[in-house]
Coordinates of C-alpha atoms in Angstrom, one line a residue:
X1 CA 0.2 0.0 0.0
X2 CA 1.1 3.8 -0.6
X3 CA 2.2 5.7 2.7
X4 CA 0.7 8.3 3.8
X5 CA 1.8 8.6 7.0
X6 CA 5.3 10.1 7.6
X7 CA 7.9 10.1 10.1
X8 CA 10.7 12.6 10.6
X9 CA 13.0 11.0 12.9
X10 CA 17.2 11.3 13.7
X11 CA 19.2 7.8 14.1
X12 CA 21.2 9.2 17.3
X13 CA 17.8 9.9 18.6
X14 CA 16.8 7.4 21.6
X15 CA 12.9 8.8 21.2
X16 CA 13.2 7.4 17.3
X17 CA 15.4 4.5 18.2
X18 CA 11.7 3.8 20.6
X19 CA 9.4 4.5 18.1
X20 CA 11.3 2.3 15.1
X21 CA 11.3 -0.3 17.2
X22 CA 7.8 -0.3 18.5
X23 CA 6.6 0.4 15.2
X24 CA 8.4 -2.6 14.0
X25 CA 6.9 -4.7 17.1
X26 CA 3.8 -3.2 16.0
X27 CA 4.0 -4.8 12.3
X28 CA 3.9 -1.2 11.2
X29 CA 6.9 0.3 9.3
X30 CA 5.9 -0.7 5.7
X31 CA 2.6 1.4 6.8
X32 CA 5.2 4.7 7.3
X33 CA 7.5 6.3 5.1
X34 CA 10.1 7.1 7.5
X35 CA 12.4 9.6 6.4
X36 CA 16.2 10.0 8.2
X37 CA 16.9 13.6 9.4
X38 CA 19.9 15.6 11.1
X39 CA 18.5 17.0 14.7
X40 CA 21.5 17.9 16.2
X41 CA 23.7 18.9 12.8
X42 CA 27.2 19.7 14.7
X43 CA 26.5 16.7 17.1
X44 CA 29.9 14.4 17.0
X45 CA 31.1 10.8 18.7
X46 CA 33.9 13.2 19.5
X47 CA 32.9 16.0 21.3
X48 CA 32.5 14.6 24.4
X49 CA 30.5 17.7 25.4
X50 CA 29.1 17.9 29.3
X51 CA 26.2 19.1 28.1
X52 CA 25.8 17.0 25.6
X53 CA 26.6 14.1 27.5
X54 CA 24.2 15.1 30.5
X55 CA 21.3 15.7 27.2
X56 CA 21.6 12.1 27.0
X57 CA 21.4 10.5 29.7
X58 CA 17.9 12.1 30.4
X59 CA 16.8 11.6 27.0
X60 CA 17.8 7.9 28.2
X61 CA 16.2 7.5 31.7
X62 CA 13.1 8.9 30.3
X63 CA 13.0 6.1 27.2
X64 CA 13.4 3.4 30.2
X65 CA 10.3 4.8 31.8
X66 CA 8.3 5.8 28.4
X67 CA 8.9 1.9 27.2
X68 CA 10.8 0.1 29.3
X69 CA 9.6 -3.2 27.8
X70 CA 12.5 -2.1 24.2
X71 CA 15.7 -2.8 25.1
X72 CA 18.0 -0.2 25.0
X73 CA 21.8 0.3 25.7
X74 CA 23.3 4.4 26.6
X75 CA 26.2 4.8 23.6
X76 CA 27.5 7.7 26.2
X77 CA 27.8 9.1 23.2
X78 CA 26.2 11.6 20.3
X79 CA 27.2 10.7 16.6
X80 CA 26.7 12.8 14.0
X81 CA 24.5 11.3 11.1
X82 CA 24.6 12.8 8.3
X83 CA 26.7 10.4 6.0
X84 CA 24.5 7.4 7.1
X85 CA 21.2 9.6 6.6
X86 CA 22.6 10.1 3.0
X87 CA 23.2 6.4 2.9
X88 CA 20.0 5.6 4.0
X89 CA 17.8 8.2 1.6
X90 CA 20.0 6.6 -1.6
X91 CA 19.2 2.3 -0.1
X92 CA 15.4 3.7 -0.5
X93 CA 16.6 5.5 -4.2
X94 CA 18.2 2.3 -5.4
X95 CA 16.8 -0.3 -3.5
X96 CA 13.5 0.5 -1.5
X97 CA 13.2 -4.0 -0.4
X98 CA 15.9 -3.5 1.6
X99 CA 15.9 -0.4 3.1
X100 CA 13.1 -1.1 6.8
X101 CA 16.0 -3.7 7.7
X102 CA 19.4 -2.1 6.8
X103 CA 17.7 0.9 8.8
X104 CA 16.8 -1.3 11.9
X105 CA 20.2 -2.8 11.4
X106 CA 21.7 0.3 11.5
X107 CA 19.6 1.5 14.8
X108 CA 20.4 -1.7 17.1
X109 CA 24.0 -0.9 15.9
X110 CA 24.1 2.0 18.0
X111 CA 21.2 1.6 21.0
X112 CA 22.8 -2.2 21.2
X113 CA 25.5 -2.2 20.4
X114 CA 26.8 1.4 21.4
X115 CA 28.5 1.1 17.8
X116 CA 29.3 4.4 16.3
X117 CA 28.0 4.7 13.3
X118 CA 28.7 8.2 11.8
X119 CA 32.5 6.3 11.2
X120 CA 32.2 4.6 7.2
X121 CA 34.6 1.8 8.7
X122 CA 31.3 1.1 11.2
X123 CA 29.0 1.8 8.2
X124 CA 31.0 0.0 5.7
X125 CA 30.8 -3.2 8.0
X126 CA 27.0 -2.7 8.3
X127 CA 26.7 -2.4 4.4
X128 CA 28.9 -5.9 3.9
X129 CA 26.6 -7.4 6.2
X130 CA 23.7 -6.9 3.6
X131 CA 25.8 -7.6 1.0
X132 CA 25.7 -3.7 -0.3
X133 CA 28.6 -2.9 -0.5
X134 CA 29.0 -2.7 -3.9
X135 CA 26.0 -1.5 -5.1
X136 CA 27.0 1.5 -3.3
X137 CA 29.8 1.8 -4.3
X138 CA 32.0 4.4 -2.7
X139 CA 29.0 5.7 -0.1
X140 CA 32.1 8.5 1.0
X141 CA 30.9 10.0 -1.8
X142 CA 27.7 10.2 -2.4
X143 CA 26.1 13.7 -2.3
X144 CA 24.5 15.1 0.1
X145 CA 20.7 15.5 -0.1
X146 CA 19.1 17.9 2.5
X147 CA 15.4 16.5 1.4
X148 CA 13.8 15.1 3.8
X149 CA 15.8 17.9 6.0
X150 CA 14.0 20.9 4.2
X151 CA 10.9 19.4 4.6
X152 CA 11.0 18.5 8.4
X153 CA 12.6 22.1 8.7
X154 CA 9.7 23.7 6.7
X155 CA 7.0 21.8 8.2
X156 CA 4.9 22.8 11.4
X157 CA 6.8 20.2 14.0
X158 CA 8.5 23.0 16.5
X159 CA 12.0 21.4 15.2
X160 CA 11.1 18.8 17.2
X161 CA 11.5 14.6 16.8
X162 CA 10.6 11.9 16.4
X163 CA 7.0 13.9 14.8
X164 CA 4.7 11.1 12.4
X165 CA 2.6 13.5 9.8
X166 CA -0.2 12.3 7.6
X167 CA 0.2 13.7 4.0
X168 CA -3.3 14.4 3.2
X169 CA -4.4 16.7 5.9
X170 CA -2.8 18.7 8.4
X171 CA -2.1 16.3 11.2
X172 CA 0.7 15.8 13.4
X173 CA 1.4 14.0 16.8
X174 CA 4.6 14.4 18.0
X175 CA 7.3 12.0 20.6
X176 CA 7.3 8.4 21.5
X177 CA 3.5 7.7 21.9
X178 CA 2.2 4.4 22.9
X179 CA 1.3 1.6 20.6
X180 CA -2.3 2.0 20.9
X181 CA -2.1 5.8 20.4
X182 CA 0.4 5.2 17.7
X183 CA -1.8 2.8 16.1
X184 CA -5.0 4.5 16.0
X185 CA -2.6 7.2 14.8
X186 CA -1.3 5.6 11.2
X187 CA -5.0 3.5 11.1
X188 CA -6.5 7.2 10.8
X189 CA -8.6 6.5 13.9
X190 CA -9.9 9.2 16.3
X191 CA -6.6 9.8 19.2
X192 CA -7.7 11.0 22.3
X193 CA -5.2 11.9 24.0
X194 CA -1.8 11.9 23.2
X195 CA 1.9 13.3 25.7
X196 CA 3.7 15.9 23.9
X197 CA 6.4 16.1 26.5
X198 CA 8.7 12.5 25.1
X199 CA 10.5 14.6 22.1
X200 CA 14.0 15.1 21.1
X201 CA 13.9 18.8 21.8
X202 CA 16.4 20.8 19.0
X203 CA 19.6 21.0 20.3
X204 CA 19.7 25.0 20.4
X205 CA 23.6 27.1 19.8
X206 CA 25.3 27.8 22.0
X207 CA 24.4 30.9 24.4
X208 CA 26.1 34.1 25.3
X209 CA 24.4 36.4 27.7
X210 CA 24.6 40.4 27.1
X211 CA 24.0 42.7 29.7
X212 CA 24.2 45.8 28.1
X213 CA 22.4 49.3 27.3
X214 CA 19.4 49.0 25.1
X215 CA 21.2 51.5 22.5
X216 CA 23.8 49.3 22.2
X217 CA 21.6 45.9 21.5
X218 CA 21.1 46.0 17.3
X219 CA 25.0 47.1 17.2
X220 CA 25.7 43.8 19.1
X221 CA 23.2 42.2 17.2
X222 CA 25.0 43.2 14.2
X223 CA 28.9 41.8 14.5
X224 CA 27.7 39.0 16.4
X225 CA 25.2 37.7 13.4
X226 CA 28.0 35.2 11.5
X227 CA 29.0 34.1 15.0
X228 CA 25.8 31.4 15.4
X229 CA 25.2 32.4 18.9
X230 CA 22.6 32.3 20.3
X231 CA 21.9 36.1 22.1
X232 CA 20.4 37.1 25.7
X233 CA 20.1 40.7 26.2
X234 CA 19.7 42.1 29.8
X235 CA 19.3 45.3 31.2
X236 CA 18.9 44.0 34.2
X237 CA 20.6 42.4 37.1
X238 CA 18.6 40.5 38.8
X239 CA 16.8 39.0 35.1
X240 CA 20.9 38.2 34.3
X241 CA 21.5 36.4 37.1
X242 CA 18.0 34.2 37.4
X243 CA 19.4 33.4 33.9
X244 CA 22.5 32.1 34.6
X245 CA 21.7 29.6 37.1
X246 CA 19.8 27.8 34.3
X247 CA 23.5 26.7 34.0
X248 CA 23.5 26.4 29.9
X249 CA 25.0 30.0 28.7
X250 CA 28.7 29.9 27.7
X251 CA 29.6 33.3 28.3
X252 CA 28.9 36.6 29.7
X253 CA 28.8 39.8 27.6
X254 CA 29.4 42.7 30.1
X255 CA 28.8 46.6 29.2
X256 CA 31.7 48.5 30.8
X257 CA 29.7 51.6 31.4
X258 CA 27.0 49.5 33.1
X259 CA 29.7 48.1 35.6
X260 CA 32.7 51.0 35.7
X261 CA 34.0 49.3 39.2
X262 CA 33.7 45.5 38.0
X263 CA 32.0 44.8 40.9
X264 CA 29.4 42.7 38.6
X265 CA 31.9 40.8 37.8
X266 CA 33.0 39.7 41.5
X267 CA 30.4 39.1 42.2
X268 CA 28.5 36.6 39.7
X269 CA 32.1 34.9 40.5
X270 CA 31.6 34.0 43.9
X271 CA 27.8 33.2 43.5
X272 CA 27.5 31.8 40.4
X273 CA 27.5 27.3 41.0
X274 CA 29.5 27.2 37.7
X275 CA 31.6 29.8 36.1
X276 CA 32.0 30.8 33.2
X277 CA 34.2 33.2 30.9
X278 CA 33.0 37.2 31.2
X279 CA 33.9 39.6 29.2
X280 CA 34.2 43.3 29.0
X281 CA 33.4 45.6 26.1
X282 CA 33.5 49.4 25.8
X283 CA 33.1 50.9 22.3
X284 CA 35.8 53.8 23.7
X285 CA 39.4 53.4 24.9
X286 CA 40.0 50.6 28.3
X287 CA 43.4 50.2 28.4
X288 CA 43.9 51.6 31.3
X289 CA 41.4 49.6 33.6
X290 CA 42.4 46.2 32.3
X291 CA 44.9 45.5 35.7
X292 CA 41.4 46.8 38.3
X293 CA 39.3 44.0 35.6
X294 CA 41.4 41.2 35.9
X295 CA 42.1 41.6 39.2
X296 CA 37.6 41.2 39.8
X297 CA 37.7 38.0 38.0
X298 CA 36.9 39.6 34.1
X299 CA 38.0 36.9 30.9
X300 CA 39.3 39.5 29.1
X301 CA 38.4 42.9 27.9
X302 CA 37.5 44.5 24.3
X303 CA 38.0 47.7 22.8
X304 CA 35.6 47.8 19.8
X305 CA 36.7 50.9 18.6
X306 CA 39.8 48.6 17.0
X307 CA 39.4 45.4 17.8
X308 CA 35.3 44.7 16.0
X309 CA 37.0 42.7 13.9
X310 CA 38.0 39.9 16.4
X311 CA 35.0 40.2 18.5
X312 CA 33.4 37.0 17.0
X313 CA 36.9 35.2 17.1
X314 CA 37.6 36.0 20.6
X315 CA 34.4 34.5 21.8
X316 CA 34.6 31.7 20.1
X317 CA 37.9 31.4 21.9
X318 CA 36.6 31.4 24.9
X319 CA 33.7 29.4 24.9
X320 CA 35.7 26.6 23.4
X321 CA 38.2 26.7 26.1
X322 CA 35.4 27.4 29.0
X323 CA 34.0 23.8 26.4
X324 CA 38.1 21.6 27.2
X325 CA 37.5 23.0 31.1
X326 CA 33.7 21.4 31.8
X327 CA 35.3 18.5 30.2
X328 CA 37.8 18.0 32.0
X329 CA 35.8 19.0 35.5
X330 CA 33.6 15.8 33.8
X331 CA 36.2 13.9 34.2
X332 CA 37.8 14.4 36.9
X333 CA 34.0 13.2 38.6
X334 CA 32.5 10.5 36.4
X335 CA 33.9 6.6 35.8
X336 CA 35.5 6.2 32.6
X337 CA 34.3 3.1 31.8
X338 CA 30.5 3.4 32.9
X339 CA 29.7 7.7 32.9
X340 CA 28.5 7.1 36.2
X341 CA 29.9 9.1 39.4
X342 CA 33.3 8.1 40.8
X343 CA 33.8 7.5 44.5
X344 CA 35.1 11.0 45.2
X345 CA 31.8 12.3 42.9
X346 CA 30.1 10.0 45.0
X347 CA 31.2 11.1 48.4
X348 CA 31.4 14.9 47.9
X349 CA 27.8 14.3 46.7
X350 CA 26.4 12.1 49.8
X351 CA 28.1 14.5 52.4
X352 CA 26.1 17.3 50.6
X353 CA 23.6 16.4 50.8
X354 CA 23.5 14.9 54.4
X355 CA 23.9 18.3 55.6
X356 CA 21.4 19.6 53.6
X357 CA 19.1 16.7 55.2
X358 CA 20.1 17.1 58.8
X359 CA 19.1 21.3 58.2
X360 CA 15.8 20.2 56.7
X361 CA 15.7 17.0 59.1
X362 CA 15.3 14.8 55.6
X363 CA 15.4 10.8 55.2
X364 CA 18.0 10.0 53.2
X365 CA 18.3 6.4 51.6
X366 CA 21.4 4.8 49.9
X367 CA 21.3 1.6 47.8
X368 CA 24.5 -0.7 47.6
X369 CA 24.3 -2.9 44.6
X370 CA 27.2 -5.3 44.3
X371 CA 26.8 -8.4 41.0
X372 CA 26.9 -11.3 41.7
X373 CA 30.0 -13.9 41.1
X374 CA 31.8 -11.3 38.2
X375 CA 35.2 -12.6 39.3
X376 CA 34.1 -15.7 37.5
X377 CA 31.6 -13.9 34.7
X378 CA 35.5 -11.9 33.6
X379 CA 37.2 -15.9 34.3
X380 CA 34.7 -17.3 32.4
X381 CA 34.1 -14.4 29.2
X382 CA 37.2 -12.2 29.5
X383 CA 37.4 -8.5 30.5
X384 CA 35.9 -7.2 27.2
X385 CA 32.8 -8.3 27.7
X386 CA 33.0 -7.6 32.0
X387 CA 33.3 -4.3 30.3
X388 CA 30.4 -5.0 28.0
X389 CA 28.2 -6.2 31.2
X390 CA 30.1 -3.3 33.3
X391 CA 27.8 -0.8 31.7
X392 CA 24.9 -2.6 30.7
X393 CA 23.7 -3.6 34.8
X394 CA 25.1 0.9 34.6
X395 CA 22.4 1.4 32.0
X396 CA 19.8 -0.7 34.4
X397 CA 20.6 1.6 37.5
X398 CA 20.6 4.6 35.6
X399 CA 16.5 4.2 34.4
X400 CA 15.8 4.7 37.4
X401 CA 14.8 8.2 39.0
X402 CA 16.2 11.5 37.2
X403 CA 16.7 13.7 40.7
X404 CA 18.6 9.7 42.4
X405 CA 22.4 9.9 42.2
X406 CA 23.8 6.8 40.9
X407 CA 27.2 6.0 40.8
X408 CA 30.7 3.1 40.2
X409 CA 32.0 3.1 43.7
X410 CA 34.8 0.5 42.3
X411 CA 35.4 -2.4 40.9
X412 CA 31.3 -4.6 40.2
X413 CA 30.4 -2.5 43.3
X414 CA 27.7 0.8 42.7
X415 CA 25.5 2.4 44.9
X416 CA 22.0 4.5 44.5
X417 CA 21.8 7.8 46.4
X418 CA 18.1 9.2 47.2
X419 CA 17.0 11.8 48.8
X420 CA 13.9 13.4 50.4
X421 CA 12.9 9.4 50.8
X422 CA 10.5 9.1 53.3
X423 CA 7.8 8.9 50.8
X424 CA 9.5 6.7 48.0
X425 CA 8.7 3.6 47.9
X426 CA 12.4 1.8 48.2
X427 CA 11.2 -1.6 47.3
X428 CA 10.0 -1.1 44.1
X429 CA 12.8 0.7 43.7
X430 CA 14.7 -2.6 43.6
X431 CA 12.6 -4.5 42.7
X432 CA 12.6 -2.8 39.1
X433 CA 16.3 -3.3 39.2
X434 CA 16.4 -7.5 39.7
X435 CA 13.3 -7.5 37.3
X436 CA 15.3 -5.7 34.8
X437 CA 18.9 -7.5 35.1
X438 CA 16.0 -10.1 34.7
X439 CA 14.6 -9.1 31.1
X440 CA 18.6 -8.2 29.8
X441 CA 18.9 -12.5 30.5
X442 CA 23.0 -11.4 30.6
X443 CA 24.0 -15.2 30.4
X444 CA 26.5 -15.9 33.2
X445 CA 26.9 -19.8 33.4
X446 CA 29.5 -19.7 35.7
X447 CA 27.0 -18.3 38.2
X448 CA 25.8 -20.8 41.3
X449 CA 22.2 -17.9 41.7
X450 CA 20.9 -18.2 38.3
X451 CA 22.0 -19.0 35.0
X452 CA 21.9 -14.7 33.6
X453 CA 24.2 -12.2 35.7
X454 CA 22.3 -10.1 39.1
X455 CA 22.8 -8.3 41.4
X456 CA 22.8 -8.4 45.6
X457 CA 21.4 -5.1 46.6
X458 CA 22.2 -3.6 50.6
X459 CA 19.5 -0.5 51.3
X460 CA 20.3 1.8 54.1
X461 CA 17.7 4.6 55.2
X462 CA 17.6 7.3 57.8
X463 CA 16.1 10.0 59.0
X464 CA 19.3 12.8 58.9
X465 CA 20.5 13.5 62.4
X466 CA 23.7 15.4 62.8
X467 CA 25.1 13.3 65.7
X468 CA 25.3 11.1 62.9
X469 CA 27.1 10.7 59.4
X470 CA 26.6 9.9 55.7
X471 CA 29.7 7.1 56.5
X472 CA 27.9 5.7 59.4
X473 CA 24.2 5.2 56.2
X474 CA 27.3 3.2 53.8
X475 CA 27.7 0.9 56.9
X476 CA 24.8 -0.3 56.8
X477 CA 23.9 -0.2 53.7
X478 CA 27.3 -2.5 52.9
X479 CA 26.0 -4.6 55.7
X480 CA 22.9 -5.3 54.4
X481 CA 24.8 -5.7 51.3
X482 CA 26.4 -8.5 53.2
X483 CA 23.0 -9.8 54.9
X484 CA 22.3 -10.2 50.4
X485 CA 24.9 -12.6 49.6
X486 CA 24.7 -14.3 53.0
X487 CA 21.3 -15.0 52.2
X488 CA 21.4 -16.9 48.1
X489 CA 21.9 -13.4 46.1
X490 CA 19.6 -12.0 43.5
X491 CA 17.7 -10.5 46.3
X492 CA 17.9 -7.1 48.9
X493 CA 18.0 -6.7 52.3
X494 CA 17.2 -3.8 54.1
X495 CA 18.9 -1.7 57.6
X496 CA 17.8 1.0 58.9
X497 CA 20.3 3.6 60.8
X498 CA 18.4 4.7 64.1
X499 CA 18.7 7.8 64.9
X500 CA 19.8 9.2 68.2
X501 CA 17.4 10.1 71.2
X502 CA 18.5 12.5 74.3
X503 CA 16.7 11.9 77.1
X504 CA 15.4 15.6 78.2

């Protein structure tokens, strides 16, 4: 039958992968025209941008919550999809009967196996699996086709994916929906309700905040028009600070006439949770105040009367350096293999959480998770397979509540920290982990507990008290973990850290 439903999706989007898998399960892939587009044209598997990594992790967790029935693993990177999209477009023209099967293989190569599908060698190996190498020839020299991209950009989709649209009317459905809703939409039946929150939103340009007098806005807009930044202008300090607190501004430009003593710079460097470059600019010479500006914490000063042509490039240098620093900071706090928080960051987080919990008299809970018989797994399957297993377990643990901290303590031991846990069903969290691993069914023939990879969990909770400390909570969780192992593994045991009671 002729396709009457268009789908716009990117290969590197977890929501799009989940929709593709859901359509495959429903047997509806042949009833849609799946059109691959670039949602993040600047993406690169080698960028390791902390912001994009955090965005990917959040989207991955949302997909796990929205579609717990699907198998999906976080690749921990966002590949550029320009080349593979071109291959898919050309394949659809040459061998349309092969397109669905090959596209499915590409999606699963990324979201099951963590392969960088932007790399020509990976694409070549996938084409070889389908005996398509000779047919497509030198695919790296294929002309880039942006026809689908233009349709998506000009459509009524608000730069979001996945997007489904009927060709004969203006009906649009955004995001990952439940199976019934998807079937109703594709079969032109009445859809009572659908949730548009589960979408991959457009990844914006680098954001620059500008604190300046109103009469300078048009000049700065003109000077920065070719820089491809997203500009946010402010003339009130309160609004500026509120925006900076959102932690997505890469650089701040300040009109020196509004802060002649550079006190704003000093205050922002003290108050902001994340350090950002602060550049002062003036349309007249400011050489005589450079020393004072740097002493107060400014990153640079620009005299636009003589450095106007260098403004864009100087900003780019500072943004680039900030991103490098962000990467170093991220590496210092994350485990290299799993991308979870490492032991140092776990300790820092627990210390902060404990202080806050004591202040507000909140409850704190800790999960200590240990992979059962992991040494035997490594010895039998080898360390590369062991690393894959650690990643799979890390992904399962990360699939819970986004507000909880998940970390790797070391080896095969992990931790989940839950703040304000009084109203949280801790037992259901543990059950989700056990059931998810059972569903994954990672073979472990050397285990004395089960035929698949399992974990033991120790949980401890307490009402935080200044005369206790978080190390005592960790000790209780560790004792609970020991009890879980002693009682047969692949189970959860609970212990509570008693709150001190003093007689009056």
